[in-house]
PDB file of C-alpha atoms and ligand atoms in Angstrom:
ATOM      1  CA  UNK Q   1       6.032 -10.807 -19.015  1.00 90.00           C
ATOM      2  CA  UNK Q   2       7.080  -8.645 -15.710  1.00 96.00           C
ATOM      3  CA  UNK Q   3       4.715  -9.426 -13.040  1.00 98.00           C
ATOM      4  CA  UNK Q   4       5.226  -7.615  -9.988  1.00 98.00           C
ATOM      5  CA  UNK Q   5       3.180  -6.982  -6.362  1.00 98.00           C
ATOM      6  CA  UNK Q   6       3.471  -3.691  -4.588  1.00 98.00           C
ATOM      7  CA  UNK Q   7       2.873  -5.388  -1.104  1.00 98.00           C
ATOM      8  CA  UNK Q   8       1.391  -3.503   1.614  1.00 97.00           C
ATOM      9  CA  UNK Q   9      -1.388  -3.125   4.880  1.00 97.00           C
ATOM     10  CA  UNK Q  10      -2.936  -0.436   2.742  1.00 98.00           C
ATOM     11  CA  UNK Q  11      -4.789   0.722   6.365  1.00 97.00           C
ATOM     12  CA  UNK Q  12      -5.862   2.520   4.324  1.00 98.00           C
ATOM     13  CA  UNK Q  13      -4.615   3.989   1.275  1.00 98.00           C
ATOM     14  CA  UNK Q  14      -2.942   6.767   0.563  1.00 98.00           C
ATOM     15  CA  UNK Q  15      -2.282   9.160  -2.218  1.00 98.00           C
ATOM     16  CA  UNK Q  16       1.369   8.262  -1.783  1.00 97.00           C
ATOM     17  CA  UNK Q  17       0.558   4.753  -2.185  1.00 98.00           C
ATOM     18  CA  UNK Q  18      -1.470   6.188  -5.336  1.00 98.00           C
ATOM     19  CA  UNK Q  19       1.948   7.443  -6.620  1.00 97.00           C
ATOM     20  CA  UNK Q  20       3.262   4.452  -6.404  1.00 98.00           C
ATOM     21  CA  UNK Q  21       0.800   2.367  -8.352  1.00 98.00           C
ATOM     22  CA  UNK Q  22       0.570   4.952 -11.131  1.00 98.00           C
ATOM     23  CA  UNK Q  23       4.270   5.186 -11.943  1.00 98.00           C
ATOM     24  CA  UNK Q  24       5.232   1.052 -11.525  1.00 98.00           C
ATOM     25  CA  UNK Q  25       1.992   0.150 -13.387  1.00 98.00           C
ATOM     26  CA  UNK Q  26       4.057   2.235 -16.213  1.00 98.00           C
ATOM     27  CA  UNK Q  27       7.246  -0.243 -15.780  1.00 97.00           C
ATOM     28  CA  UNK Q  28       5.539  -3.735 -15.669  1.00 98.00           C
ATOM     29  CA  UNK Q  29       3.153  -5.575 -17.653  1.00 98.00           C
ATOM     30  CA  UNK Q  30       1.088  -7.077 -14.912  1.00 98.00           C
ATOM     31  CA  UNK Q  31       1.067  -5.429 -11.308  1.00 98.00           C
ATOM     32  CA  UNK Q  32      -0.956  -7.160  -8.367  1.00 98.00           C
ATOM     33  CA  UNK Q  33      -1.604  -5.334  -5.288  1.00 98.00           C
ATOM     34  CA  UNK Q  34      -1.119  -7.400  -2.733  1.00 98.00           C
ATOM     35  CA  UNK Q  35      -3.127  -6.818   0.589  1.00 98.00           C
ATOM     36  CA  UNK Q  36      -1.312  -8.198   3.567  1.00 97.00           C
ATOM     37  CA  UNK Q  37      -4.497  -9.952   5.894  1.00 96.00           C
ATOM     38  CA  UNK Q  38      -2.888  -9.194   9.398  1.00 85.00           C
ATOM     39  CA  UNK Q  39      -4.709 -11.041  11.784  1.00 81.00           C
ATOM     40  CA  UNK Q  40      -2.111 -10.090  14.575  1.00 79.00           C
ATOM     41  CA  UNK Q  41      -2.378  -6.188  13.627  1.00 82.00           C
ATOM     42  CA  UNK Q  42      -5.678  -4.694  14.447  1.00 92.00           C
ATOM     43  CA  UNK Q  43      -6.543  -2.686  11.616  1.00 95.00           C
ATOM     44  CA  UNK Q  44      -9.315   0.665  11.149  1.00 97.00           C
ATOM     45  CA  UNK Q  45     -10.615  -1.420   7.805  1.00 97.00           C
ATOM     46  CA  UNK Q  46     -11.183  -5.549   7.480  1.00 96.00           C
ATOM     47  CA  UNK Q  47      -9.779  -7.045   4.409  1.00 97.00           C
ATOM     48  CA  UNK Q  48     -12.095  -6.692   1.954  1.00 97.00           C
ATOM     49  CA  UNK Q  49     -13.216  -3.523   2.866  1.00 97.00           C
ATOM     50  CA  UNK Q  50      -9.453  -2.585   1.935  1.00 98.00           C
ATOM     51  CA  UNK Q  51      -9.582  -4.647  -1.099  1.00 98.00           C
ATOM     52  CA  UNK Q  52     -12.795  -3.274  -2.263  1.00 98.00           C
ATOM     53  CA  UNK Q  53     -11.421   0.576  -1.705  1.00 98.00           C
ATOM     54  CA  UNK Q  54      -7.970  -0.413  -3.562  1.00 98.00           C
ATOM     55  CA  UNK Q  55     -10.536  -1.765  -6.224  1.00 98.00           C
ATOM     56  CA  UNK Q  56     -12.252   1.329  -6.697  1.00 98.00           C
ATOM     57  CA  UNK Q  57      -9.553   3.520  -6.905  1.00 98.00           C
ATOM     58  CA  UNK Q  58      -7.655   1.888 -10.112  1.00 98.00           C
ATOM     59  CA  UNK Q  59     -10.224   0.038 -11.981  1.00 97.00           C
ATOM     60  CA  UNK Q  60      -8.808   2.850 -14.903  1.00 97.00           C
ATOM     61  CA  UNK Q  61      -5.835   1.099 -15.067  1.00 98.00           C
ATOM     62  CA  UNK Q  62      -5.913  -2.124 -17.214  1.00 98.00           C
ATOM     63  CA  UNK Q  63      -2.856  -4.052 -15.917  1.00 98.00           C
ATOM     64  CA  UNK Q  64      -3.560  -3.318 -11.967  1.00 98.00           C
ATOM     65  CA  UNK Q  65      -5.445  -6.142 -10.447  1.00 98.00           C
ATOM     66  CA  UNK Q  66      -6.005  -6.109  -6.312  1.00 98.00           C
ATOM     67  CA  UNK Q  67      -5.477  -9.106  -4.418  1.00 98.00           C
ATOM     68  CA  UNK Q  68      -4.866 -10.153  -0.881  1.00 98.00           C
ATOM     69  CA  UNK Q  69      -2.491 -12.758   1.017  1.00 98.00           C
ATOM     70  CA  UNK Q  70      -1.432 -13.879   4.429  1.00 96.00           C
ATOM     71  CA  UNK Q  71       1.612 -15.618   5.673  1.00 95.00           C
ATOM     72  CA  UNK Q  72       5.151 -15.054   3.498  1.00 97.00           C
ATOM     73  CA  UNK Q  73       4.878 -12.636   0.536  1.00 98.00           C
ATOM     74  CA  UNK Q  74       7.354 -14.795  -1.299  1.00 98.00           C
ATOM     75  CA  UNK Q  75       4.876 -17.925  -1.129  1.00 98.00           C
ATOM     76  CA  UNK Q  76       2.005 -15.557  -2.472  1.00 98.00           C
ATOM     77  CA  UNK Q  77       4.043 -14.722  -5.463  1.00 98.00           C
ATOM     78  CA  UNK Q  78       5.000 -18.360  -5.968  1.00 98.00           C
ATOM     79  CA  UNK Q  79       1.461 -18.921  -6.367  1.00 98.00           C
ATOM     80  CA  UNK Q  80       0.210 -15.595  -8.586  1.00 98.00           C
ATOM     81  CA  UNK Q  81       3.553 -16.256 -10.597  1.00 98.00           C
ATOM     82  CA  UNK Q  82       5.283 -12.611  -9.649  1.00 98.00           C
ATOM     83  CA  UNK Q  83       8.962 -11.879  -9.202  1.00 98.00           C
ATOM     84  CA  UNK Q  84       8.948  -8.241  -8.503  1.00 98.00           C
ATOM     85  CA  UNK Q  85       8.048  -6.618  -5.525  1.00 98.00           C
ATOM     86  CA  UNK Q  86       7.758  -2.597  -5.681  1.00 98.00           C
ATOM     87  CA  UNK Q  87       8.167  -0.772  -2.574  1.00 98.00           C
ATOM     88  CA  UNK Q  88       8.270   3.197  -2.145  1.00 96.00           C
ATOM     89  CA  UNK Q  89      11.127   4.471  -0.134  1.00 96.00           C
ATOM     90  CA  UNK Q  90      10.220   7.595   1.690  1.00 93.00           C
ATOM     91  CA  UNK Q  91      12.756   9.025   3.810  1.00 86.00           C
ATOM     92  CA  UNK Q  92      16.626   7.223   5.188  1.00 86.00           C
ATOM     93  CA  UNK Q  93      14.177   6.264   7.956  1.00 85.00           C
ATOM     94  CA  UNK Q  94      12.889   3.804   5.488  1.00 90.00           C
ATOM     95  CA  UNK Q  95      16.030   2.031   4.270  1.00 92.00           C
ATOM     96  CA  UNK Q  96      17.182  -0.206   7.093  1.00 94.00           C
ATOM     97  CA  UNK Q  97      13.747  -2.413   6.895  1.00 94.00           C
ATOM     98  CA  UNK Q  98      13.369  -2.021   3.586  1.00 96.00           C
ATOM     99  CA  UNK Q  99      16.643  -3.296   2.716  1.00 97.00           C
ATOM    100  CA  UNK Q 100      16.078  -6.052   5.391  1.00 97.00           C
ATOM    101  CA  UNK Q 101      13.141  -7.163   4.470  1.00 97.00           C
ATOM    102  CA  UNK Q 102      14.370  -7.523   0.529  1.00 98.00           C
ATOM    103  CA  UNK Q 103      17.376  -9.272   1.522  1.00 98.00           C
ATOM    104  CA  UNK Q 104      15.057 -11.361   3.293  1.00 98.00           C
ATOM    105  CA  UNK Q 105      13.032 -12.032   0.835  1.00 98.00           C
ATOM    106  CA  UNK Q 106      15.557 -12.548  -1.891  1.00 98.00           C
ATOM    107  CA  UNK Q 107      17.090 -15.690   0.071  1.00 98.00           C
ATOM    108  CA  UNK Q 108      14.121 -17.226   0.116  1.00 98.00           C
ATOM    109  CA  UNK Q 109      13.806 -17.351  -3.609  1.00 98.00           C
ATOM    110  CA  UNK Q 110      16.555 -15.913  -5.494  1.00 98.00           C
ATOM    111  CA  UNK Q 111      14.288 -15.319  -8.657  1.00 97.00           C
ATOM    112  CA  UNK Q 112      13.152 -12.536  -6.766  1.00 98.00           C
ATOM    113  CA  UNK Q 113      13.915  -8.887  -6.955  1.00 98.00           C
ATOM    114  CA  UNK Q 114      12.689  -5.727  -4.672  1.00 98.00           C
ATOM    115  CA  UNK Q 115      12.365  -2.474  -6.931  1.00 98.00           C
ATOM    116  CA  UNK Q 116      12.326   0.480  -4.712  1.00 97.00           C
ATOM    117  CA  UNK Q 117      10.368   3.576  -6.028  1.00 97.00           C
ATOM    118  CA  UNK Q 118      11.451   6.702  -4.292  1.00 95.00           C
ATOM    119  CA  UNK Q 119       8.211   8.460  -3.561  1.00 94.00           C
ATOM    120  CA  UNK Q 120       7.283  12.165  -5.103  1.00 94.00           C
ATOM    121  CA  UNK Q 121       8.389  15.046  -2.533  1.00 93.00           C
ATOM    122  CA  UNK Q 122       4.876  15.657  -2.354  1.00 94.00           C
ATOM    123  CA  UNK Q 123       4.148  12.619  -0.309  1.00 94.00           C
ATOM    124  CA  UNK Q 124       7.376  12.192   1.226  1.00 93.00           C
ATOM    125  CA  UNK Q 125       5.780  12.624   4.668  1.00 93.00           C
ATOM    126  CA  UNK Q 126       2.739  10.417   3.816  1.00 95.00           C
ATOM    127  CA  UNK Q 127       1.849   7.228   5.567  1.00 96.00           C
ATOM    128  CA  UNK Q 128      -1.302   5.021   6.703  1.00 97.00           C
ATOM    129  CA  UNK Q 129      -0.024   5.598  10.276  1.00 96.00           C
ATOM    130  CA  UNK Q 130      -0.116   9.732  10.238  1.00 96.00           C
ATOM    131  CA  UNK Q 131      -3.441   9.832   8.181  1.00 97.00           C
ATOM    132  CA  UNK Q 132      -5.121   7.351  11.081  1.00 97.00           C
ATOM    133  CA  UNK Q 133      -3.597   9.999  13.905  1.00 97.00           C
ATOM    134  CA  UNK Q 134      -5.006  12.820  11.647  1.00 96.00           C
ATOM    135  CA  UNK Q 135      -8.178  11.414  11.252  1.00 97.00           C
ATOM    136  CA  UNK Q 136      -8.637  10.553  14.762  1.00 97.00           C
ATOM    137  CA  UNK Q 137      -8.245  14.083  16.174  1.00 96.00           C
ATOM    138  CA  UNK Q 138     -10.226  15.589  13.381  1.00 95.00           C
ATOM    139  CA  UNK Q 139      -7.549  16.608  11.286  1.00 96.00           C
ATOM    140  CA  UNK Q 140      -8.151  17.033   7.543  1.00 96.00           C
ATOM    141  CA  UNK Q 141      -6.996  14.444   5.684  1.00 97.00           C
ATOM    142  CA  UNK Q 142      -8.101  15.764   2.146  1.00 96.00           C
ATOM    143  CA  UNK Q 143      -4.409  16.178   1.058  1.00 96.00           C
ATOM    144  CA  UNK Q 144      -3.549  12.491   1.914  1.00 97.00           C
ATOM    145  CA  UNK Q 145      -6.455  10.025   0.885  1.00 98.00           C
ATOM    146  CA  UNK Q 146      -8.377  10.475  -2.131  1.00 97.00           C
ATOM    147  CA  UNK Q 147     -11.151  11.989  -1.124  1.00 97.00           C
ATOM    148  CA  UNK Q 148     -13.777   9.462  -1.721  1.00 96.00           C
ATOM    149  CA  UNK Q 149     -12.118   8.119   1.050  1.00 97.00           C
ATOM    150  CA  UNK Q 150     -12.486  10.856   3.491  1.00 97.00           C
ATOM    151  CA  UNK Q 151     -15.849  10.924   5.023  1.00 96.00           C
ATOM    152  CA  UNK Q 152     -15.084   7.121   5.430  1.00 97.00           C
ATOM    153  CA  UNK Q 153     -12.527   6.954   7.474  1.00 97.00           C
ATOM    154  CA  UNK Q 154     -13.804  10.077  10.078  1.00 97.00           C
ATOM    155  CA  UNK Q 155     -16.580   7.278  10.556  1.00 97.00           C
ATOM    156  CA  UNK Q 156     -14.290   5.017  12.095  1.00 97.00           C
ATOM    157  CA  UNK Q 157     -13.448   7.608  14.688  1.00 97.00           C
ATOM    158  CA  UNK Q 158     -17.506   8.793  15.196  1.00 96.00           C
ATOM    159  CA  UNK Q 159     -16.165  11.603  13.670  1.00 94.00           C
ATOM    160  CA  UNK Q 160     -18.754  13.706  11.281  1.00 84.00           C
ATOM    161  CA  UNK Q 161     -18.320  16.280   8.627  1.00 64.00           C
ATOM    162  CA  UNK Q 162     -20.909  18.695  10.776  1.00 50.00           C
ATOM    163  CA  UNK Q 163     -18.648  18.424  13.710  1.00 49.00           C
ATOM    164  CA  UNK Q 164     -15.243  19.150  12.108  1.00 53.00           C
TER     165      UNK Q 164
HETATM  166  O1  PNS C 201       3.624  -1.248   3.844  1.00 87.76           O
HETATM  167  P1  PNS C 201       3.610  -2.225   4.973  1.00 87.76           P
HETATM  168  O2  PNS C 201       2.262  -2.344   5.579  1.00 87.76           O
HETATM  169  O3  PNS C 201       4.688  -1.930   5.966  1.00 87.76           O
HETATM  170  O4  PNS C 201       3.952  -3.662   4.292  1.00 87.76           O
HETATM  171  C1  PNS C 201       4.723  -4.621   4.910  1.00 87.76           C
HETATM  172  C2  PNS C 201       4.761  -5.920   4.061  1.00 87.76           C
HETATM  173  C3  PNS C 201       3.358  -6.391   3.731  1.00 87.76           C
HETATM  174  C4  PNS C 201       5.522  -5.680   2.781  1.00 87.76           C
HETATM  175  C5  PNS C 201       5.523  -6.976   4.880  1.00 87.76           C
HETATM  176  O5  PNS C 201       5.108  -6.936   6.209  1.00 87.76           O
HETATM  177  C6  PNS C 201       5.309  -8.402   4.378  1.00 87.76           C
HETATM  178  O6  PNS C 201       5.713  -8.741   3.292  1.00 87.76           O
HETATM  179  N1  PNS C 201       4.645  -9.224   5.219  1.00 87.76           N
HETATM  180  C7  PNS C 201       4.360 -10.615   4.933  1.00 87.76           C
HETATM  181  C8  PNS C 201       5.312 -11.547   5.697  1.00 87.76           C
HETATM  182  C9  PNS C 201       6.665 -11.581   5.002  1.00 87.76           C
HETATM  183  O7  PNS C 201       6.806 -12.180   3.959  1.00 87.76           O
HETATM  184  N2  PNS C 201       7.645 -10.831   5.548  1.00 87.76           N
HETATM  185  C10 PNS C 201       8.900 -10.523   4.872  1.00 87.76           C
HETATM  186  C11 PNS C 201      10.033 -11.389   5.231  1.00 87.76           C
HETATM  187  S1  PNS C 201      10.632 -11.034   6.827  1.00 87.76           S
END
């Protein structure tokens, strides 16, 4: 059995991050998502909000479950019994703490392994941090979060639908 985490602040999700879950869920047998609890990082949604919205968006696929950790990533999958961790590379810009953080990762415990998805050109741009600086200014965000999503985060920023 391949059990693997796609690790992650998921603040919030993205399509890109939707990429990713669709396409590894297709190359293990059981994939945990793996919300990082950040108590040092203010975030736009708590932790279970962000579980809960993870939740909602891949309850149609059977061998996803969502779960959520803090402290080391390699003592969470010690204790869910995982030894993969997918990541999406985006850009170069990516590589040096990717590659860091594997390393890392794979000194600690040696069983292991980082598998790095390169993400579809579509979302090569994509992350939590440009869809929060969208969102903020009233940007539209309907090409980067699913869209159930949308009206959601404007709230954050007091921003609604009438006034964009
Ligand atoms: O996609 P993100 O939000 O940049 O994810 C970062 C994440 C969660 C993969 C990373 O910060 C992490 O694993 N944090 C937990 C602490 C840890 O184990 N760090 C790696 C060894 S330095």
């Amino acid at each position: 059995m391949k059990k693997a985490i796609y690790p992650g602040s998921f603040d919030p999700l993205t399509l890109g991050h939707m990429d990713i879950i669709e396409r590894s869920s297709k190359i293990v047998d059981e994939l945990v998502i793996g919300v990082l609890n950040n108590s040092a990082k203010s975030s736009l949604f708590s932790l279970e909000e962000r579980v809960t919205m993870i939740k909602e968006m891949t309850h149609y696929i059977p061998n996803v479950t969502v779960g959520s950790f803090d402290g080391l990533l390699v003592d969470y999958m010690k204790e869910i019994d995982a030894t993969i961790i997918i990541r999406g590379l985006r850009a170069v810009t990516d590589f040096e703490y990717e590659l860091q953080i594997a390393q890392t990762n794979h000194v600690e415990n040696p069983n292991v392994e980082t598998v790095f998805l390169t993400t579809s050109l579509q979302y090569s741009y994509l992350s939590s941090t440009i869809v929060k600086e969208f969102a903020s200014h009233g940007g539209d965000i309907s090409k980067f979060v699913p869209a159930v999503f949308i009206n959601r985060i404007y709230e954050r920023y007091g921003i609604t639908q009438s006034k964009k």
